[in-house]
Short mmCIF file of C-alpha atoms in Angstrom, two decimals:
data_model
loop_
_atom_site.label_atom_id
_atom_site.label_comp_id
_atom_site.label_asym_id
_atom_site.label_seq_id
_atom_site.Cartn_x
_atom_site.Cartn_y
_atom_site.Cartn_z
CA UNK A 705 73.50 106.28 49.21
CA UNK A 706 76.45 108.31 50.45
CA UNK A 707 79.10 107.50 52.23
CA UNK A 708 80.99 109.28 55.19
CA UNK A 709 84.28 108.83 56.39
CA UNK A 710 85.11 110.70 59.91
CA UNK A 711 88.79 110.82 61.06
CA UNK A 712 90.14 110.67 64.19
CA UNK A 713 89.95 114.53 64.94
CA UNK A 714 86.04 114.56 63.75
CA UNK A 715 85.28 111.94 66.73
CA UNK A 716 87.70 112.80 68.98
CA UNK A 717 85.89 114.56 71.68
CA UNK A 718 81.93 113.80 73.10
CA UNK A 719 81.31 117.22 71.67
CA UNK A 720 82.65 116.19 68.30
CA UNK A 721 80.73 113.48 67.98
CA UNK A 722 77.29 115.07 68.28
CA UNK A 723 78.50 117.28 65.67
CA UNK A 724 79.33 114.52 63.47
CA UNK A 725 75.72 112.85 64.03
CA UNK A 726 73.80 116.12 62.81
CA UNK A 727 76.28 115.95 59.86
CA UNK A 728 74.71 112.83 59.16
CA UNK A 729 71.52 113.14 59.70
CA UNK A 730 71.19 116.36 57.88
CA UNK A 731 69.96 115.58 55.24
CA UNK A 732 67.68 113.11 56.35
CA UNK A 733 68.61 110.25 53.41
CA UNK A 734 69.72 107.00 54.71
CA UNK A 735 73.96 107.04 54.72
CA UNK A 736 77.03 104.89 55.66
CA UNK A 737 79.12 105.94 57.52
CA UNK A 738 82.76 104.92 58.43
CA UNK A 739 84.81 106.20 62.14
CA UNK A 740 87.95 106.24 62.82
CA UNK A 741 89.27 105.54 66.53
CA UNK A 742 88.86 108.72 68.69
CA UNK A 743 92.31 111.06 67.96
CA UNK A 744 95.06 109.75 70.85
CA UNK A 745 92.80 106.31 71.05
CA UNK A 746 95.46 104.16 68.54
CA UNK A 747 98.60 105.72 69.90
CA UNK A 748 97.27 104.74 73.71
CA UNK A 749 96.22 100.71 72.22
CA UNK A 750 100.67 100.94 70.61
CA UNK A 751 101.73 102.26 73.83
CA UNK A 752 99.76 99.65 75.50
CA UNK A 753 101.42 96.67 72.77
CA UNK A 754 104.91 98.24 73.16
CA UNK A 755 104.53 97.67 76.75
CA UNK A 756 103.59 93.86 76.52
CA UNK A 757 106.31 92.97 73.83
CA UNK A 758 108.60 94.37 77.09
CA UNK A 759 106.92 92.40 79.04
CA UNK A 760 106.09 95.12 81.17
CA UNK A 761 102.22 94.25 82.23
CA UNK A 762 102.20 97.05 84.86
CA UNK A 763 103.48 99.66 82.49
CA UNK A 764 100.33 98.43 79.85
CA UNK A 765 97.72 98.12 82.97
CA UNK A 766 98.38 101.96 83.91
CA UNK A 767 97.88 103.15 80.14
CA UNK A 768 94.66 100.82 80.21
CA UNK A 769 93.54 102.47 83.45
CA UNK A 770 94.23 105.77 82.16
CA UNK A 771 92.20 104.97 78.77
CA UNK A 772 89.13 103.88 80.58
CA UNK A 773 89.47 106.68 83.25
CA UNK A 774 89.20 109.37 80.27
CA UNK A 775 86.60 106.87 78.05
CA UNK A 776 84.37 106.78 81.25
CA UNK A 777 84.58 110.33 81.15
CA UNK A 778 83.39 111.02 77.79
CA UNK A 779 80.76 108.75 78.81
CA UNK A 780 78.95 111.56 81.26
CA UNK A 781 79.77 113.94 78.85
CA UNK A 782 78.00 112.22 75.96
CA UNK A 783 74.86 110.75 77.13
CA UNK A 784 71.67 112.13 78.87
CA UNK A 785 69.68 109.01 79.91
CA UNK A 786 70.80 106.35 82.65
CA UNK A 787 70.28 103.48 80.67
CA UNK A 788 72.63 104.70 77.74
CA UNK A 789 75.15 105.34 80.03
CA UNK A 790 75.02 102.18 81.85
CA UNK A 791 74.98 100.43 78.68
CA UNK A 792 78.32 101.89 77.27
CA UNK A 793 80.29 101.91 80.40
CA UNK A 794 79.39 97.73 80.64
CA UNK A 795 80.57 97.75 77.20
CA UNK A 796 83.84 100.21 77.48
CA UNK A 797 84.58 97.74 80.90
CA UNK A 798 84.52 94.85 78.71
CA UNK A 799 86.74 96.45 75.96
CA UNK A 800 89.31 97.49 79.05
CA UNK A 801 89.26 94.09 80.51
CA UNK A 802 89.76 92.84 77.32
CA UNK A 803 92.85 95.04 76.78
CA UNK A 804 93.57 93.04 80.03
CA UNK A 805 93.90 90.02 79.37
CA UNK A 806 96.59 90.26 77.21
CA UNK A 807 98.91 90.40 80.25
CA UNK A 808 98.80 87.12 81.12
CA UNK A 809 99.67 85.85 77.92
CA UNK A 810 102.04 85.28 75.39
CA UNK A 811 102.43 88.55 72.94
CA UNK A 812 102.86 88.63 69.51
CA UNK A 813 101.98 90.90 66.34
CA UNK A 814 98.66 88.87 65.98
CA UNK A 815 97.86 90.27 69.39
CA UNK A 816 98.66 93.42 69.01
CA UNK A 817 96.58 94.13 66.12
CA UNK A 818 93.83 92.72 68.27
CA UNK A 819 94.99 95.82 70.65
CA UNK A 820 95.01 98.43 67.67
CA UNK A 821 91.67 97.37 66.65
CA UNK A 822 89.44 98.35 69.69
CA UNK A 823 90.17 101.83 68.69
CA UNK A 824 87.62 101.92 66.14
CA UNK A 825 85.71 99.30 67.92
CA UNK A 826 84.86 102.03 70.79
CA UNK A 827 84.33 105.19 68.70
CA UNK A 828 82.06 103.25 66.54
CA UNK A 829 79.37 101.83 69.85
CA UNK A 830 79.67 104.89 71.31
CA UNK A 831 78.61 106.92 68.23
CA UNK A 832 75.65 104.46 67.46
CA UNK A 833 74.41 104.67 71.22
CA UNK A 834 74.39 108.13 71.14
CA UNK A 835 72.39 108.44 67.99
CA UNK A 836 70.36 105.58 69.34
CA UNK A 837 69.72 107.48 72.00
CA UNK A 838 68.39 110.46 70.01
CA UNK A 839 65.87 108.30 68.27
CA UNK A 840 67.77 107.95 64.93
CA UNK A 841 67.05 104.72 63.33
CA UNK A 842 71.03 103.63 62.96
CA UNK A 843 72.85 100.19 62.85
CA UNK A 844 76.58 99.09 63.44
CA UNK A 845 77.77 96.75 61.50
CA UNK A 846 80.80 95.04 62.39
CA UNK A 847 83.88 95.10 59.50
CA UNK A 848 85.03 92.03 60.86
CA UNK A 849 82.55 90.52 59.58
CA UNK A 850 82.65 91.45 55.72
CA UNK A 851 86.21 93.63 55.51
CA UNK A 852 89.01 91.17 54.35
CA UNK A 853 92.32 91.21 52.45
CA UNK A 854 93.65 88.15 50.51
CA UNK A 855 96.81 86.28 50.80
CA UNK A 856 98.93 88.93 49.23
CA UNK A 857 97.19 92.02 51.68
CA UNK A 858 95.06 93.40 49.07
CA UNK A 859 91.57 94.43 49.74
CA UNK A 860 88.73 91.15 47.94
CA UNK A 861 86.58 93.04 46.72
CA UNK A 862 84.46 90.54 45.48
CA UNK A 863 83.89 88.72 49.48
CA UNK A 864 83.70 92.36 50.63
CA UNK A 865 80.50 93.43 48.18
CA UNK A 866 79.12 89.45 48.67
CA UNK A 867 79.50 89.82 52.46
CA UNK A 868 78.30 93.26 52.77
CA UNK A 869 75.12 93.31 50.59
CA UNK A 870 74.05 90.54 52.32
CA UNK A 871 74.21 92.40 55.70
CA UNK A 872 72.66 95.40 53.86
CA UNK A 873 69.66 93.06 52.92
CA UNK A 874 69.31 92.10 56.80
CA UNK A 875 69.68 95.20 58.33
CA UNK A 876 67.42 97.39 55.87
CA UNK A 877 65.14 100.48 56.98
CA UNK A 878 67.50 102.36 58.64
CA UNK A 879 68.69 106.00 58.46
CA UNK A 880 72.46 105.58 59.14
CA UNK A 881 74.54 102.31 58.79
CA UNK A 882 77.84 102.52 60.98
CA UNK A 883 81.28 100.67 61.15
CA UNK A 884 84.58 100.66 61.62
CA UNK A 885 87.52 102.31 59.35
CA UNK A 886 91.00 100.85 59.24
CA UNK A 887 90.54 97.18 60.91
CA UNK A 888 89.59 94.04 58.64
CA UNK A 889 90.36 90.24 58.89
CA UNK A 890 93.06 88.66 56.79
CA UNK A 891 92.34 85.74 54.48
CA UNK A 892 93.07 83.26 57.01
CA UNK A 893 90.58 85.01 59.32
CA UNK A 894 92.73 86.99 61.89
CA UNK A 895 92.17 90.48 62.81
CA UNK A 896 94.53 92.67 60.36
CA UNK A 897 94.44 96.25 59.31
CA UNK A 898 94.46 97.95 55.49
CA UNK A 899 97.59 99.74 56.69
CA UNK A 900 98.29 102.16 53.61
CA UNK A 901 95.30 104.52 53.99
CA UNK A 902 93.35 103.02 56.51
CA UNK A 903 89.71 104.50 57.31
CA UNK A 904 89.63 106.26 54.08
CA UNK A 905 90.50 103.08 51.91
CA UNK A 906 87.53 101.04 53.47
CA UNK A 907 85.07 104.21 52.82
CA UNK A 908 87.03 103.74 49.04
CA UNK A 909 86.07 100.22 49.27
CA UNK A 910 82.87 100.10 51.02
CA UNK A 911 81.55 103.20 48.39
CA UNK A 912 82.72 101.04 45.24
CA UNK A 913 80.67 97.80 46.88
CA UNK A 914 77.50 99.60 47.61
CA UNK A 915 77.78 101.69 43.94
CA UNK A 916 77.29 104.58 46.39
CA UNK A 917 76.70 107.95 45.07
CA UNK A 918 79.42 109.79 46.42
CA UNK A 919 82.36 108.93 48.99
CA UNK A 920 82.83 112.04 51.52
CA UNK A 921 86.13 112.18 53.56
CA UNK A 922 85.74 114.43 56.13
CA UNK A 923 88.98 115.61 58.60
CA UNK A 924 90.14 118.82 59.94
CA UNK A 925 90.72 121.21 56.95
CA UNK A 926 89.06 122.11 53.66
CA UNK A 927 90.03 120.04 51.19
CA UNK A 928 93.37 119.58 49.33
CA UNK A 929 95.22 123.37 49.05
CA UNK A 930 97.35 124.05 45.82
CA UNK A 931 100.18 124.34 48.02
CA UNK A 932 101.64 123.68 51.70
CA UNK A 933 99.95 126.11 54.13
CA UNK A 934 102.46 125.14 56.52
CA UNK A 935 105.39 126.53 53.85
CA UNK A 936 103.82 128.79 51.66
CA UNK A 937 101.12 132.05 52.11
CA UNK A 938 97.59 132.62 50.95
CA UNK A 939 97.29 129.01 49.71
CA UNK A 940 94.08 127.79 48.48
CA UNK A 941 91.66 124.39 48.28
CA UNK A 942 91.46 123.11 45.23
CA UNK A 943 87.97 122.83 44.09
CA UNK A 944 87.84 119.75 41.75
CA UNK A 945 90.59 116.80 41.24
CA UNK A 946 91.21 114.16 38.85
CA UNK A 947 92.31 110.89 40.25
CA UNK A 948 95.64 110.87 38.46
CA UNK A 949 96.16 114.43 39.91
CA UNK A 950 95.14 113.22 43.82
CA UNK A 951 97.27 110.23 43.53
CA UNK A 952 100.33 112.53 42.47
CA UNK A 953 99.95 115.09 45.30
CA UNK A 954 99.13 112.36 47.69
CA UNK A 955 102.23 110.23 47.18
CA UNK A 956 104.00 113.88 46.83
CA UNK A 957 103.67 114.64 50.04
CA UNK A 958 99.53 116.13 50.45
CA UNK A 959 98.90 114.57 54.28
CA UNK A 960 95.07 114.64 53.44
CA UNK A 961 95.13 111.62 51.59
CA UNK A 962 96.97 108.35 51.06
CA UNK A 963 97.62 107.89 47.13
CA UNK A 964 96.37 104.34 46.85
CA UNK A 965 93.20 104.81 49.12
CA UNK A 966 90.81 106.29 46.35
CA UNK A 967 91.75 103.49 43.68
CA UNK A 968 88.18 101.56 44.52
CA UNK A 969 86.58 104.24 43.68
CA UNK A 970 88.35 106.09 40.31
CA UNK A 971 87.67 102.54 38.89
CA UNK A 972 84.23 101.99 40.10
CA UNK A 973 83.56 106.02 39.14
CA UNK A 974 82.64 106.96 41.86
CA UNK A 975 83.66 111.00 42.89
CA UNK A 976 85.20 111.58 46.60
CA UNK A 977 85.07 114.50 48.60
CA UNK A 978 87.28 115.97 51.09
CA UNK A 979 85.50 117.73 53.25
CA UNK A 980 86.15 119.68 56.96
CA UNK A 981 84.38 119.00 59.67
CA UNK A 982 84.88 122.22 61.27
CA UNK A 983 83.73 124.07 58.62
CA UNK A 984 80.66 121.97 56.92
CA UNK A 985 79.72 124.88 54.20
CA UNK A 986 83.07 125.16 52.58
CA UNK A 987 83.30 123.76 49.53
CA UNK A 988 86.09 121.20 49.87
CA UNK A 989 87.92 118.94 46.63
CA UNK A 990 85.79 117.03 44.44
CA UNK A 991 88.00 114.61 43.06
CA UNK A 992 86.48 112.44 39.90
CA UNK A 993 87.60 110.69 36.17
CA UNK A 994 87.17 114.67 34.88
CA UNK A 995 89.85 116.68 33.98
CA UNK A 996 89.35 120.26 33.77
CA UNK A 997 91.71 120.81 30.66
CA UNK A 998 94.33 123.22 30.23
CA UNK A 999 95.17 124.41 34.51
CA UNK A 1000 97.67 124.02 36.63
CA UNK A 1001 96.23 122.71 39.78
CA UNK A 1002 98.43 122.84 42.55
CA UNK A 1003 102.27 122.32 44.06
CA UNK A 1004 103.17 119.78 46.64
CA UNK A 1005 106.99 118.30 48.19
CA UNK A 1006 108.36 115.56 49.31
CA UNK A 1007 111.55 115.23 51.74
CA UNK A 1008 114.05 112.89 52.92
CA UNK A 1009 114.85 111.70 49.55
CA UNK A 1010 118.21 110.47 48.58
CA UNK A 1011 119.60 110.66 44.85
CA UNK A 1012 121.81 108.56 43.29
CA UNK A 1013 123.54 108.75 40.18
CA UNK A 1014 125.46 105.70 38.52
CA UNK A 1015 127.81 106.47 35.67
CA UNK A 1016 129.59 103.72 33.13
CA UNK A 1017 130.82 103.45 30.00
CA UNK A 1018 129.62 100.23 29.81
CA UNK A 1019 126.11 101.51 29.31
CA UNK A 1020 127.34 102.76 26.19
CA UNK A 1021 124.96 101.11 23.40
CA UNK A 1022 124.35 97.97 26.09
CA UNK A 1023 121.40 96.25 26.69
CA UNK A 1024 120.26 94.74 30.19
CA UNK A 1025 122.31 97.61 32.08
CA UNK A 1026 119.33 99.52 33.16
CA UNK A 1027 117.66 95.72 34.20
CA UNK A 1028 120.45 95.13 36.28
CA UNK A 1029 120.44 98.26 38.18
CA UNK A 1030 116.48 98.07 38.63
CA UNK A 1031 116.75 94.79 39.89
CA UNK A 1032 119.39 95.89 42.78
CA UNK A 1033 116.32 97.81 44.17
CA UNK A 1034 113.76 95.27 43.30
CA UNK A 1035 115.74 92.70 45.66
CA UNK A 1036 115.70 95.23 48.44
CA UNK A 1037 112.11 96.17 48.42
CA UNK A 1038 113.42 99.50 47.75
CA UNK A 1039 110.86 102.10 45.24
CA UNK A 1040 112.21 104.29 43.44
CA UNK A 1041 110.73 107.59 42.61
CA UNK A 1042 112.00 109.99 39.83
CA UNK A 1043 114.21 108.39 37.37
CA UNK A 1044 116.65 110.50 34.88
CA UNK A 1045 118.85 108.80 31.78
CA UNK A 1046 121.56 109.95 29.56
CA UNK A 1047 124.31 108.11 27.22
CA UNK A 1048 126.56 106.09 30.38
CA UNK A 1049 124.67 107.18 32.86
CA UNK A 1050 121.27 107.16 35.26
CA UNK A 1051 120.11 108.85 38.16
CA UNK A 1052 117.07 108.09 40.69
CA UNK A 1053 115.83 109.05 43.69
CA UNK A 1054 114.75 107.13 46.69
CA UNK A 1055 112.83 107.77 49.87
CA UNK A 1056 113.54 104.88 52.14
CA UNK A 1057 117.29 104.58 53.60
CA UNK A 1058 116.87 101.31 55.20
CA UNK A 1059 119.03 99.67 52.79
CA UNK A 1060 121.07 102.78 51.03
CA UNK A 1061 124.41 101.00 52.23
CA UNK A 1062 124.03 97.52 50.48
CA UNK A 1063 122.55 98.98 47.59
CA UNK A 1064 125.34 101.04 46.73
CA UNK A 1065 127.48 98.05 47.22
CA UNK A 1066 125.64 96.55 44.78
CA UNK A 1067 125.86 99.54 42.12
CA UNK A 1068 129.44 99.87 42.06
CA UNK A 1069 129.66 96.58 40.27
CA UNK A 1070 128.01 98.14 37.63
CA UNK A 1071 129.79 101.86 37.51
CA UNK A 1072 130.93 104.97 39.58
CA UNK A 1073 128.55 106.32 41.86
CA UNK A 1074 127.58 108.86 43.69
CA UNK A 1075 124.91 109.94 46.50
CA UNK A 1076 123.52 112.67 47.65
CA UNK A 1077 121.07 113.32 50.85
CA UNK A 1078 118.84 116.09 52.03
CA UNK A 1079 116.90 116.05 48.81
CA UNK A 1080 113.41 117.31 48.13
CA UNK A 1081 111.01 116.61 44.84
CA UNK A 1082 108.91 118.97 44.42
CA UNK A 1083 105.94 118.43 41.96
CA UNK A 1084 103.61 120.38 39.98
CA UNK A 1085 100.12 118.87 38.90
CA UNK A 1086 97.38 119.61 36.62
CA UNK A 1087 96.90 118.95 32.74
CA UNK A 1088 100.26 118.62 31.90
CA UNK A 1089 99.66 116.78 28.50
CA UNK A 1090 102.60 117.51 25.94
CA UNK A 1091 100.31 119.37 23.44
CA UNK A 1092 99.66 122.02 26.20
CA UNK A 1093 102.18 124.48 24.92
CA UNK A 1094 103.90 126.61 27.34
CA UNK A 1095 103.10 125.19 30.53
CA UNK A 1096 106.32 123.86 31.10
CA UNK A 1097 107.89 127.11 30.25
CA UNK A 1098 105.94 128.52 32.71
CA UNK A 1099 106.72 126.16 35.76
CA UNK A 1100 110.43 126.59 34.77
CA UNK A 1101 110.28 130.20 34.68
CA UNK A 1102 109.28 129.73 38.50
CA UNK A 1103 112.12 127.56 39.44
CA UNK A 1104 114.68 129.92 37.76
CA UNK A 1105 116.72 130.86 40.53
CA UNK A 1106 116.29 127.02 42.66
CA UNK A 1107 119.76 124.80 41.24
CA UNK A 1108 117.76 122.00 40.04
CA UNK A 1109 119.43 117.89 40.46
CA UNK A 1110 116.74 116.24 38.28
CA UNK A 1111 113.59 116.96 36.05
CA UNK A 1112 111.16 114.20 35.38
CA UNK A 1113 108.57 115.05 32.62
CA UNK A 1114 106.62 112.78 30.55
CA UNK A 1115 105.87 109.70 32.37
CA UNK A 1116 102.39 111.55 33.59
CA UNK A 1117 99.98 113.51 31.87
CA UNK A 1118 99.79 115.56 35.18
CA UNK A 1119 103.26 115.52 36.25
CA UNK A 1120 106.16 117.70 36.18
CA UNK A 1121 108.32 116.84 39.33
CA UNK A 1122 111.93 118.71 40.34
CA UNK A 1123 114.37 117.47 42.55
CA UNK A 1124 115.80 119.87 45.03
CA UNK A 1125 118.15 120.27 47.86
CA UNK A 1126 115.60 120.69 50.59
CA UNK A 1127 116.92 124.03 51.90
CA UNK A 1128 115.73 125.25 48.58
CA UNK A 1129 111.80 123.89 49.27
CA UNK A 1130 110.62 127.14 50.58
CA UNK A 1131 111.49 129.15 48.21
CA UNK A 1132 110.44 126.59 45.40
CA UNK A 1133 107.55 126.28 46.83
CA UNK A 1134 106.86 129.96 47.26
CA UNK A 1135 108.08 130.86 43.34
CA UNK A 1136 105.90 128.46 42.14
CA UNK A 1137 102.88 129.60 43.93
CA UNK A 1138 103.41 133.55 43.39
CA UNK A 1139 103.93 132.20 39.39
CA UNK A 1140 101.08 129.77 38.99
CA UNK A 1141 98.54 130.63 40.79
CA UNK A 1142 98.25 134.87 40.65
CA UNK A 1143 94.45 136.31 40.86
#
């Protein structure tokens, strides 16, 4: 069985989602498939929460009026028969009323990600009715009911696959199993979300439970590109991945995927595909445990980062210096990405501000330092592995004329990573491409 994640975009208009159910039901093998909320739905269901922590109730009641106004909408637009239409406008007024009621009462976080929720809960009933409708044999399945996270937020993946064969057992025989991306109950049973990743971590996690045969992700463009198409000409999807080499372009800055999402399914070996809904033929990225040896795959950048560089003699020959300084970050939640070292002194790079002040506060205890904003890190991906002579000789031949802060290289078999000023990305970016990736 396959499994098929649909973003926001992909269900975000009635026309979209018939499009989506002949995607499918192409090819006529039974599939499961995850939505997320309609694109616009979620930001609507924040507005609506922003509203009632202000305890503004006629500010939320006109963006719930305006939701079901446009959901009532798609409603004529979607469905042919009478009864199907009647049946999902009962069903969208009960979602709006219960939007309602949270006016009346007391609003907290728990509540709003009630709110967030019916997002997916929509998209999802409105999609099954309308492939009801057509006469496809499909079921949705709620993922409240076998989607949970444990006491520290992480996915259990061992209730998940208990909770969801079972309801795989009870619902067999049909052609196309739906639920809901995103939303999932924490482990003291309240409605929660998977936050990093979302819709395409529970297709990670619902592919690894089932041993499915292959995990599509399908949005708005054709897979991941070897470079930013919104920096850099004539870029290019990148037909095949390995996991390693998604999870560095993801956290580097490719939008098309969230770099912990796919870790259910690299250990469960399962391959994902990113695929585009507007154009179903193209290829897309395979990405699996292969590694297509010897290639440089493709480019990606990262901004807002912050580098900062702590010099002291006392590092000379000490031990425990470089604990210290790690710890400063550790008690201020604070990740740090590139990391350089030398004799008396180290520099890293951050991406989160929140705390910049107190933790250079903290560092000057330990030396002389100095910060500097506007950063980029650029990073180059593919086999990378030290014995691949002349591969970093070629990247660095592209970055000849970009002043370089920092070069991390090592600490990944598919990593080389740069750290710019960011009115230097273009050009990086550019160098690199017109370098690396010539026909």
């Amino acid at each position: 069985m396959k499994v098929m994640k649909f973003g926001g975009t992909s269900v975000g208009t009635p026309d979209r989602m018939k499009e989506v159910t002949n995607l499918v039901t192409k090819s006529g093998e039974p599939v499961f498939v995850v939505l997320s909320a309609m694109s616009g739905t979620t930001n609507s269901l924040v507005e609506i929460a922003d509203y009632l922590y202000k305890k503004n109730p006629e500010g939320a009641n006109e963006v719930i009026n305006q939701l079901e106004r446009k959901y009532m909408k798609h409603v004529e637009e979607l469905y042919t028969t009478d009864a199907t239409k009647e049946q999902t406008r009962e069903f969208l007024v009960s979602e709006m009323n219960y939007l309602r009621s949270f006016t009346k009462e007391l609003f907290t976080s728990f509540e709003e990600k009630s709110i967030v929720a019916q997002g997916e809960m929509m998209s999802t009933n409105m999609v099954v009715n309308y492939m009801q409708e057509k006469g496809i044999k499909a079921v949705l399945l709620n993922a409240l009911d076998f989607m949970r996270t444990d006491k520290n937020s992480e996915p259990d993946p061992v209730y998940i696959k208990e909770k969801l064969a079972a309801i795989m057992e009870k619902n067999e025989g049909n052609q196309v199993y739906i639920t809901q991306g995103f939303i999932c109950r924490n482990a003291y049973g309240e409605i929660d979300n998977l936050q990093r990743g979302g819709s395409d971590y529970t297709a990670s996690l619902i592919g690894a439970a089932l041993n499915a045969d292959e995990i599509q992700i399908w949005t708005d463009i054709d897979g991941m590109h070897n470079n930013d198409p919104r920096v850099v000409d004539k870029t290019e999807p990148v037909h095949q991945l390995h996991f390693e080499e998604a999870a560095e372009l993801a956290y580097f800055g490719a939008k098309i995927l969230h770099p912990t999402c796919v870790q259910p399914a690299k250990y469960a070996g399962i391959p994902v595909r990113l695929l585009n809904t507007m154009d179903p033929e193209a290829e897309g990225t395979t990405i699996s445990n292969a590694t297509e040896y010897g290639k440089i795959k493709a480019v990606a950048a990262k901004d807002n980062i912050i580098a900062i560089k702590i010099k002291s003699s006392r590092m000379l020959l000490a031990t425990g210096f470089l604990r210290k300084v790690f710890e400063i970050f550790e008690s201020y939640q604070t990740p740090i990405d590139m990391v350089c070292t030398s004799e008396v002194g180290v520099s890293m790079s951050i991406d989160n501000s929140a705390h910049l002040g107190e933790i250079v506060d903290e560092l000057k205890k330990y030396g002389t330092v100095t910060v500097d904003t506007g950063m980029c890190v650029v990073c180059v991906v593919g086999d990378l592995d030290w014995s691949n002579i002349g591969f970093e000789t070629q990247v660095l031949e592209a970055m000849k004329n970009i002043p370089v802060r920092m070069i991390s290289y090592g600490g990944s078999n598919y990593n080389i990573s740069f750290l710019i000023k960011e009115e230097d990305k273009k050009r990086a970016l550019q160098s690199l491409s017109d370098t690396l990736f010539k026909h």
